[in-house]
Short mmCIF file of C-alpha atoms in Angstrom, two decimals:
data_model
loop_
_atom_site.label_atom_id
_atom_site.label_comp_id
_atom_site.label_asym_id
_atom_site.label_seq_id
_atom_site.Cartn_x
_atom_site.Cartn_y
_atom_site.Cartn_z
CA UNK A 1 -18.11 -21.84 39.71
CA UNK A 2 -18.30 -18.92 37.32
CA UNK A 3 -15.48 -17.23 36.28
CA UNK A 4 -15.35 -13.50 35.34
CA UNK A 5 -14.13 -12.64 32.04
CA UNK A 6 -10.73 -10.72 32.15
CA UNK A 7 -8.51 -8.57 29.91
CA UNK A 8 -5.68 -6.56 29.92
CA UNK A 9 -4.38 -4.38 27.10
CA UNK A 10 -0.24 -3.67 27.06
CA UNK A 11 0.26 -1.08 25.05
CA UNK A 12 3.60 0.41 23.07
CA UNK A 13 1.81 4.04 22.80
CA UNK A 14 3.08 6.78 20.60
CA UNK A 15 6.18 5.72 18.46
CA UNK A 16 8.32 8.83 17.77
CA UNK A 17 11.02 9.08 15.40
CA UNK A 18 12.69 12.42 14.82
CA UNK A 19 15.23 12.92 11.52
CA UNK A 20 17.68 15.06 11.27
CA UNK A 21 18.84 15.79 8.01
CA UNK A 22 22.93 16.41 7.65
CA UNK A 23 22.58 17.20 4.02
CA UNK A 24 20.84 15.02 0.50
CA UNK A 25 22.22 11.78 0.99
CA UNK A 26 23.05 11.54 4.36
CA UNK A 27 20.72 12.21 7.41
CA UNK A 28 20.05 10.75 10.97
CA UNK A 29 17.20 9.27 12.33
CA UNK A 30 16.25 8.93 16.03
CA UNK A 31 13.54 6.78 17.33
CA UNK A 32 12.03 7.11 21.00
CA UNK A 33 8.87 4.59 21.90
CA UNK A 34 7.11 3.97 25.16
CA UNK A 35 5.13 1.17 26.22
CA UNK A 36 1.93 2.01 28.38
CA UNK A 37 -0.32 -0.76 30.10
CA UNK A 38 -3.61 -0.73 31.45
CA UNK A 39 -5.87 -3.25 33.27
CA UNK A 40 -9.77 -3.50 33.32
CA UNK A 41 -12.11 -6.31 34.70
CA UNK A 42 -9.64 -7.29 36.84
CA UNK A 43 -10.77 -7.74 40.23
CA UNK A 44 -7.92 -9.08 41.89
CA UNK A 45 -4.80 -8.65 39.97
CA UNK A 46 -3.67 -11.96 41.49
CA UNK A 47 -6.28 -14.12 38.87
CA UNK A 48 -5.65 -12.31 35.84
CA UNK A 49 -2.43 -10.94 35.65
CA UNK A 50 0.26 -10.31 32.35
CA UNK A 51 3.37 -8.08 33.41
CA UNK A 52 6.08 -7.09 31.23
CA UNK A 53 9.99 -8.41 32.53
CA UNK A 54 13.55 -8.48 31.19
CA UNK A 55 14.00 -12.30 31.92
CA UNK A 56 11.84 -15.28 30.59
CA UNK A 57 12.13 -16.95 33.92
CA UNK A 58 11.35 -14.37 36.53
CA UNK A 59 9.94 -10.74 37.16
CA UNK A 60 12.91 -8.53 36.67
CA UNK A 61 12.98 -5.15 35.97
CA UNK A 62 16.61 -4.88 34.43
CA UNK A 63 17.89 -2.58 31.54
CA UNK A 64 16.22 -3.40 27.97
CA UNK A 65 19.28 -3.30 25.60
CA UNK A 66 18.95 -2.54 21.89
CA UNK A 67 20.42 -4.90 19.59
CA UNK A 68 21.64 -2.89 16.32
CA UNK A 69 22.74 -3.20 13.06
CA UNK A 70 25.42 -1.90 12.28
CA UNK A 71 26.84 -2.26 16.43
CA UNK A 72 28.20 1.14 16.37
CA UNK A 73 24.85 2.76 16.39
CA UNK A 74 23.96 4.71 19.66
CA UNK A 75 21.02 3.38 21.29
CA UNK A 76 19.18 3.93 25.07
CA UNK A 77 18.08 1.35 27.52
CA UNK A 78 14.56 0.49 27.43
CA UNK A 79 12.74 0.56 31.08
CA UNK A 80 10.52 -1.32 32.96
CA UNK A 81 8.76 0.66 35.81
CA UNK A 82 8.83 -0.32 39.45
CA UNK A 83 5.41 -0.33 40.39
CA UNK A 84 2.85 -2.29 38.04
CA UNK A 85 5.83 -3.45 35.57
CA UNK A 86 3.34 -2.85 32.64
CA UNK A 87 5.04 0.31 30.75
CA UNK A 88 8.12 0.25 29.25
CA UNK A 89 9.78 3.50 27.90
CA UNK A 90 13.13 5.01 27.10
CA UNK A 91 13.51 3.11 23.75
CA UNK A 92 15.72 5.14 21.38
CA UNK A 93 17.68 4.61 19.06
CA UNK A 94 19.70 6.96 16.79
CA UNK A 95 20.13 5.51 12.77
CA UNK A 96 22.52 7.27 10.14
CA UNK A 97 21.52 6.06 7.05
CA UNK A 98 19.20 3.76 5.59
CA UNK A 99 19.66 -0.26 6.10
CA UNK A 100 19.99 -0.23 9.69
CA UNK A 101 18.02 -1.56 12.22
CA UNK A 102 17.20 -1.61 16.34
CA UNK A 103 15.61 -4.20 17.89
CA UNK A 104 14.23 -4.44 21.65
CA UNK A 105 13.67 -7.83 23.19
CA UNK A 106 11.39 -8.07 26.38
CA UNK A 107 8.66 -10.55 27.81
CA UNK A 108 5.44 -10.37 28.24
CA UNK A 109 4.69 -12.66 31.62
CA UNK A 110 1.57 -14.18 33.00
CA UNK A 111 1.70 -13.82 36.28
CA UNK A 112 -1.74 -14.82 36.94
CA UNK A 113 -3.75 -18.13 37.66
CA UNK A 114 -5.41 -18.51 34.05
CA UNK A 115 -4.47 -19.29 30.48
CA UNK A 116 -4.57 -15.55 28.87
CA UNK A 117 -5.06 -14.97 25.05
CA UNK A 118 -3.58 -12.54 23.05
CA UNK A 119 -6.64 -12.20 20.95
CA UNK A 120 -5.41 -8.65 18.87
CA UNK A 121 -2.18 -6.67 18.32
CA UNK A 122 -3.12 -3.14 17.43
CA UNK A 123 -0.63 -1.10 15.48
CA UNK A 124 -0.90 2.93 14.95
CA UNK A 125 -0.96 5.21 11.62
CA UNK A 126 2.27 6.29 10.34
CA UNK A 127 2.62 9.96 10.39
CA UNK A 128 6.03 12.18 8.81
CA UNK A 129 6.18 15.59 9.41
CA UNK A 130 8.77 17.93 7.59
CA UNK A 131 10.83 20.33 10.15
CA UNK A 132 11.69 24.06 9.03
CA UNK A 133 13.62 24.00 5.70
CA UNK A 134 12.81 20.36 4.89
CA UNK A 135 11.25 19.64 1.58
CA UNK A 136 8.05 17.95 1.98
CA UNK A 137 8.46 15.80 -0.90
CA UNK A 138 11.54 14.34 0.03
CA UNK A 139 10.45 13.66 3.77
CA UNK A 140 7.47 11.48 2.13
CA UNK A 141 9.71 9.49 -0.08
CA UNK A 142 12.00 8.90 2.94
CA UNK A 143 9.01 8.19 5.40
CA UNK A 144 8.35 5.38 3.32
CA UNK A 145 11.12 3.80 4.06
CA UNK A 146 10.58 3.78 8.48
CA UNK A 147 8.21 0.92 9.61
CA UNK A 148 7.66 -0.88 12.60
CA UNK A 149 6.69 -4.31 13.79
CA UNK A 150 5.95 -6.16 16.66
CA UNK A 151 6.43 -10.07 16.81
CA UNK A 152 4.56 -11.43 20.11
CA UNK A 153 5.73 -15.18 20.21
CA UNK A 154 4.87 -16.86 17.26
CA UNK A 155 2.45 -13.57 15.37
CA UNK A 156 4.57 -10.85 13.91
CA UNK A 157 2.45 -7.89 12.43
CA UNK A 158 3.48 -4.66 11.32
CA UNK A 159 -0.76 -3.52 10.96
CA UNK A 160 -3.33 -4.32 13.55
CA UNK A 161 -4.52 -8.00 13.17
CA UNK A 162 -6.60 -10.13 15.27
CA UNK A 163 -4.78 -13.06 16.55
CA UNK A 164 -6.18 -16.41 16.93
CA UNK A 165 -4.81 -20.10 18.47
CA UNK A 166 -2.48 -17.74 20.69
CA UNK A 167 -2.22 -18.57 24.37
CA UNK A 168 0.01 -17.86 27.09
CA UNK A 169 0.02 -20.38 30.05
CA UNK A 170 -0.37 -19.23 33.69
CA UNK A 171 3.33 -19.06 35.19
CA UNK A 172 4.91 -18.70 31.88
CA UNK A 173 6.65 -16.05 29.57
CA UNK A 174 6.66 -15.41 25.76
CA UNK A 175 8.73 -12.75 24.34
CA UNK A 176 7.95 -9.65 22.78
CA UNK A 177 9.88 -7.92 20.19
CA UNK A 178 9.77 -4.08 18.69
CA UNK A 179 12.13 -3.88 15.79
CA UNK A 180 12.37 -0.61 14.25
CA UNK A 181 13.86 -0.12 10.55
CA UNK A 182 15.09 2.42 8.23
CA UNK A 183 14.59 -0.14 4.77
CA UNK A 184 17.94 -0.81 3.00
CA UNK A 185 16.56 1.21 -0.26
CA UNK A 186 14.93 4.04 1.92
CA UNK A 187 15.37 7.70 0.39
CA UNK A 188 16.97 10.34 2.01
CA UNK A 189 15.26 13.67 3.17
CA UNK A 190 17.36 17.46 3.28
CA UNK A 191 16.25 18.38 6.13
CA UNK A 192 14.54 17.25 9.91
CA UNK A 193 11.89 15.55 10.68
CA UNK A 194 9.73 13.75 12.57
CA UNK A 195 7.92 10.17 12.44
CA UNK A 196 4.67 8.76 14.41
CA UNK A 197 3.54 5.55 14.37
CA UNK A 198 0.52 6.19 16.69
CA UNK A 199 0.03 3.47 19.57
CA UNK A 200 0.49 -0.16 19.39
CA UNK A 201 -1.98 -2.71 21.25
CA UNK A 202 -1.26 -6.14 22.79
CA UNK A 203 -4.13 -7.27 24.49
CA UNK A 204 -4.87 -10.28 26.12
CA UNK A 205 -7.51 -11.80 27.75
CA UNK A 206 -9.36 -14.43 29.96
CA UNK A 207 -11.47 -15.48 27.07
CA UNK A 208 -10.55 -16.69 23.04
CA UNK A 209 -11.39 -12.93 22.13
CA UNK A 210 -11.80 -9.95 22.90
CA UNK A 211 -15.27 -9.40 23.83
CA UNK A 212 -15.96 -12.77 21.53
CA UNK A 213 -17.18 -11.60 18.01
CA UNK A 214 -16.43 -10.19 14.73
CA UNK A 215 -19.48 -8.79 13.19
CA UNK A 216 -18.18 -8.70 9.50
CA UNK A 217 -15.34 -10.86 8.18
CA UNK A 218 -14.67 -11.32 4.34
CA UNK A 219 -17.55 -9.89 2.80
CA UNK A 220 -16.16 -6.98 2.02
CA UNK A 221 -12.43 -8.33 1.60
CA UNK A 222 -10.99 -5.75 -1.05
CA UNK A 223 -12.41 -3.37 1.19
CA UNK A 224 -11.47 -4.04 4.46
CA UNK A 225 -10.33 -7.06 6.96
CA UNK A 226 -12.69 -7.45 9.72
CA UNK A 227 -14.80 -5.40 12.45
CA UNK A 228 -13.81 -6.74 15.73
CA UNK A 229 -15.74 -6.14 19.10
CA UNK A 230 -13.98 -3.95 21.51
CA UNK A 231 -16.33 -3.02 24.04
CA UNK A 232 -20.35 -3.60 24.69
CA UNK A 233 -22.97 -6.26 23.25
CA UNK A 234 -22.63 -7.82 19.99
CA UNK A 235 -24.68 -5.55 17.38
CA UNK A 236 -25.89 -3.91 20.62
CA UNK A 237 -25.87 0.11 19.64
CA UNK A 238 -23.59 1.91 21.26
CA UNK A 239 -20.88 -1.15 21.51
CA UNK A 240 -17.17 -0.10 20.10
CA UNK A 241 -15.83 -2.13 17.01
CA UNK A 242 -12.36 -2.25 15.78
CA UNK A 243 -12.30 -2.01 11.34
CA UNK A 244 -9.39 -2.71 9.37
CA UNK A 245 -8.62 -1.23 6.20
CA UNK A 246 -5.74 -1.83 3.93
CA UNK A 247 -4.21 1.14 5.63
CA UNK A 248 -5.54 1.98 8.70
CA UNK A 249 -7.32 0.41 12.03
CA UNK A 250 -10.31 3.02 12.75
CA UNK A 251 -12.49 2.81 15.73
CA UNK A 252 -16.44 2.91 15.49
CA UNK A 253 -19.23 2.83 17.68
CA UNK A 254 -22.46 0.89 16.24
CA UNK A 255 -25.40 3.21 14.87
CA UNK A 256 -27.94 0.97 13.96
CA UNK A 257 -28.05 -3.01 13.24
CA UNK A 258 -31.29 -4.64 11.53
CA UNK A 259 -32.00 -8.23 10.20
CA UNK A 260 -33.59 -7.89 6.84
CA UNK A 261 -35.47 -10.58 4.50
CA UNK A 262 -38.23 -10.45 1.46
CA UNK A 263 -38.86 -12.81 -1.18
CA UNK A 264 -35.31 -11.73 -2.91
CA UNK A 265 -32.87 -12.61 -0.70
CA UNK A 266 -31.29 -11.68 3.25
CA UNK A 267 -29.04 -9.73 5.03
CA UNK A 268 -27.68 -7.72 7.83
CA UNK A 269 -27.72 -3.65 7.68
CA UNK A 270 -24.79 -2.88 9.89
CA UNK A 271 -24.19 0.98 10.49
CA UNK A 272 -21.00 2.74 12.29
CA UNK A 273 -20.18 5.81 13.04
CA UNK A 274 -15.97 6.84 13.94
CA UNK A 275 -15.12 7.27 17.37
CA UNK A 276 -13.97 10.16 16.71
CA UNK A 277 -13.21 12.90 13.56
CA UNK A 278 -10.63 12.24 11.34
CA UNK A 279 -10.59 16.00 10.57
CA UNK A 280 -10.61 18.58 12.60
CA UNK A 281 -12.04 22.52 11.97
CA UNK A 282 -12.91 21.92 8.02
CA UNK A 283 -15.63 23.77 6.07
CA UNK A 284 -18.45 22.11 5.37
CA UNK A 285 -17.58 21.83 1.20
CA UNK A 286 -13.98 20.36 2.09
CA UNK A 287 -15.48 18.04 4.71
CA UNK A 288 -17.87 16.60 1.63
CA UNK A 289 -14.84 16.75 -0.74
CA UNK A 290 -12.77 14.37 1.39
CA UNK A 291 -15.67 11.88 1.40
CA UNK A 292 -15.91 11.95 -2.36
CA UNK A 293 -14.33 8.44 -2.97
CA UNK A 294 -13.26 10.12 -6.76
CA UNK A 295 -10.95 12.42 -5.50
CA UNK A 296 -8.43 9.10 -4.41
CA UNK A 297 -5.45 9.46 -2.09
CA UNK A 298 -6.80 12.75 -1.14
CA UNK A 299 -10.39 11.41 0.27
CA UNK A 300 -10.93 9.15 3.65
CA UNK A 301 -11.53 6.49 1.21
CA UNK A 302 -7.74 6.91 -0.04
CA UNK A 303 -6.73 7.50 3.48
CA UNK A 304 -7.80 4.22 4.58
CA UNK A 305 -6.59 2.21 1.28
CA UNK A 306 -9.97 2.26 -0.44
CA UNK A 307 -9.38 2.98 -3.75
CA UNK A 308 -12.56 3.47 -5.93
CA UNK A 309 -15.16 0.62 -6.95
CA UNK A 310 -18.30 0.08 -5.29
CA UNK A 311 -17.66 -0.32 -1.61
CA UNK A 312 -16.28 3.16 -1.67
CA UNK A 313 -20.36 4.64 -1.38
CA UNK A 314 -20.09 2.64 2.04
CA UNK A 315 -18.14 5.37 3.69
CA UNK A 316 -19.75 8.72 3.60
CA UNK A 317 -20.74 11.42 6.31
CA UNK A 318 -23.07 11.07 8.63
CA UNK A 319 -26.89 12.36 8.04
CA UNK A 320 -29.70 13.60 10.29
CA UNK A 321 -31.44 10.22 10.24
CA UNK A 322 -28.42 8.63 11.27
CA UNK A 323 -27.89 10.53 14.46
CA UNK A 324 -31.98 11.39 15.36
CA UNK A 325 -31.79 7.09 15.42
CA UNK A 326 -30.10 7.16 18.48
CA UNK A 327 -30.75 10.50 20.15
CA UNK A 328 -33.22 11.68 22.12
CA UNK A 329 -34.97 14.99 22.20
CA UNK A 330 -32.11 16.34 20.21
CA UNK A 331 -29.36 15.47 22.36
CA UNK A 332 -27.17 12.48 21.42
CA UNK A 333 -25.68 10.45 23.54
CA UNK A 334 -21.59 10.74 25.13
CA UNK A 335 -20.55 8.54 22.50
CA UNK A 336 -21.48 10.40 19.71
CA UNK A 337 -21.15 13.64 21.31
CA UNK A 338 -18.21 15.77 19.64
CA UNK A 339 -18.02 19.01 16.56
CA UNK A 340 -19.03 17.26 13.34
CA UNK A 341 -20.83 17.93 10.10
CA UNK A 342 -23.72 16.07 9.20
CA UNK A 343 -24.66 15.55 5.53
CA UNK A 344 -27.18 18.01 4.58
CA UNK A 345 -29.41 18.82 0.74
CA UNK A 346 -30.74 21.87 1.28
CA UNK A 347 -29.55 25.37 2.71
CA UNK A 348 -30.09 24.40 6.62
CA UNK A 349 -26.64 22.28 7.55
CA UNK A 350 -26.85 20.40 10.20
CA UNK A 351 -24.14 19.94 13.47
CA UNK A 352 -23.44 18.48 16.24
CA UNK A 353 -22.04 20.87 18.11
CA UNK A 354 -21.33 18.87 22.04
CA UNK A 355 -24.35 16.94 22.91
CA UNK A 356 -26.89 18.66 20.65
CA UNK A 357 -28.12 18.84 17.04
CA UNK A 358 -28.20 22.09 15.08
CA UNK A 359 -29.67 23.49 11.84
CA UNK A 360 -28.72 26.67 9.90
CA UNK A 361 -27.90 28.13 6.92
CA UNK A 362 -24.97 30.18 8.60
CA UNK A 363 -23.10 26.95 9.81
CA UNK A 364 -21.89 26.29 6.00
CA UNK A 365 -19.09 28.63 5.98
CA UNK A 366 -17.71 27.52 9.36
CA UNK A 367 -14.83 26.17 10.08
CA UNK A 368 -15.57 24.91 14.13
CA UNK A 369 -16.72 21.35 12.61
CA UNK A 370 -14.31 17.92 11.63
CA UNK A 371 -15.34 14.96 9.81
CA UNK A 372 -16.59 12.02 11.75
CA UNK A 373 -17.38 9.16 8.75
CA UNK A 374 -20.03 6.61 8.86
CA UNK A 375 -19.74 2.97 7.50
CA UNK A 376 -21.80 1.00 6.24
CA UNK A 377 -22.09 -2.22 6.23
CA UNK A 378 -25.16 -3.63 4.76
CA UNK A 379 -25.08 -6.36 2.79
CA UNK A 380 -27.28 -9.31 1.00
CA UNK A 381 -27.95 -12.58 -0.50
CA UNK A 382 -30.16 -13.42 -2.80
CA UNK A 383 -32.37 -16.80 -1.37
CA UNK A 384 -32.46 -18.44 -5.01
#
């Protein structure tokens, strides 16, 4: 009999921390996280099933405690809801200085009647913004100091990794832990405010990954980790990879894939485009300015921890070609759809603008358009 691949994604979405500062040297820091679950291809929830609990041995739904260092720090309950017992929220935790820590302990439970995988644990960008009268300067040097991580069993990752030789038996429980940490050394801001570490990822599935490939995996490795399927076809366009970078996880959909060979050598030409803009309503000279790989932290390239050399001309903004490749009649399809500037050498610039491709000279001092980077991955070998 043939069995239906499954997956199910839990996900700790939106980490928020908000500071607030009681003066240099002394400030306090609140953290708030929720932890959001969905399920797809899952036909009967009875098969495939992974549930989040308060007890290794059974579904319970009772209070998640915070474990802190020091003890007198104030922290809330964390909270398991009634219904599908796959979010968790009400995680806070209020810290007064720097070295101190809070640290949630849950399960993650199969419930099901297969062996699940946890085949990736995605972790979000970290984000500080300054509050009214706080010096930006000082909020950056203390936003260094605020991390995350998530240990799932055995893997512990404080970045998105794919995870491998992980399984989780049907009927049994592995736990899950969010510690949260303002680093012993941390500096101190003047003022408030407030920390995001985006959305973190534990998905697990019926199969050994998550839709069974990674397209790209150490050829590249000062530049980035891996591209991991998501969703779709192997090097089918369209289909939704996951890249890591030194600093960030960034979504893409596939462009274009082609086999190449001559008398020189071989290779794959692997193009991507981002699922979405990086930038929002940027001119069109500041949207080719932060894809100029010389202008370092300040450029996508710095963004995502590529710092100069040669793999930094892989990442670059999208051209016509790219997009008339997979549209038709002008209009591209939902996946690619969105308010972006493509890369133009003459007077006419070039949009999309929804579902359609435009041309003209008066688009260049907009502002309406974001940045929405391609990446490229093509690479050879010589046959000698």
């Amino acid at each position: 009999m043939q069995r239906t691949r499954n997956r199910q994604i839990m996900t700790i979405a939106l980490i928020m921390a908000s500071i607030v500062g009681l003066g240099v040297g002394f400030a306090a820091f609140s953290s708030s996280l929720s932890i959001k679950s969905g399920v797809s291809v899952s036909p009967d929830s009875s098969t495939f099933s992974v549930k989040f609990s308060s007890s290794a041995t059974a579904q319970e739904r009772n209070p998640i405690e915070a474990v802190t260092n020091p003890e007198t720090l104030v922290a809330k309950d964390g909270e398991i809801d009634a219904v599908d017992a796959t979010t968790i929220s009400n995680l806070s935790v209020e810290f007064t200085q720097p070295d101190q820590t809070a640290t949630y302990t849950f399960y993650a439970r199969n419930t099901g009647a297969y062996l699940a995988y946890l085949n990736m644990i995605q972790v979000g960008e970290k984000t500080c913004t300054p509050g009214d009268g706080a010096d930006a300067d000082l909020v950056a040097a203390a936003c260094e100091a605020l991390s995350v991580s998530v240990s799932v069993g055995t893997n512990s990752v404080t970045k998105t990794e794919s995870i491998t030789n992980h399984t989780l038996a049907a009927g049994s429980s592995e736990e899950v832990i969010v510690t949260l940490e303002y680093a012993k050394d941390g500096a101190r801001a003047d003022g408030a405010f407030t920390v995001s570490f985006g959305d973190i990822s534990l998905t697990y599935s019926s199969s050994t990954s998550n839709s069974g490939n990674t397209i790209i995996e150490g050829e590249f490795d000062t530049f980035f980790k891996t591209c991991t399927l998501l969703d779709g076809g192997i090097y089918e366009v369209g289909s939704k990879y996951l890249c890591q970078f030194d600093n960030a996880a960034v979504e893409f959909y596939l462009l274009s894939h082609e086999k190449q060979e001559d008398e020189y050598g071989y290779g794959h030409s692997t193009v991507l485009i981002a699922a979405e803009n990086v930038v929002d309503n940027i001119s069109y000279y500041d949207a080719m300015s932060l894809l100029d790989e010389t202008n370092g932290d300040s450029s996508i390239q710095g963004m995502w921890g590529v710092n100069g050399g040669a793999e930094s001309h892989h990442i670059y903004m999208p051209t016509l070609d790219d997009l008339n490749s997979v549209s038709t009649n002008g209009y591209v399809p939902s996946w690619a759809q969105g308010y972006y500037w493509l890369e133009s050498e003459n007077e006419i610039v070039d949009v999309v603008r929804d579902a359609e491709i435009f041309g003209s000279a008066a688009y260049r001092d907009e502002t309406d358009y974001g940045v929405r980077p391609v990446l490229n991955l093509t690479y050879w070998w010589s046959i000698a």
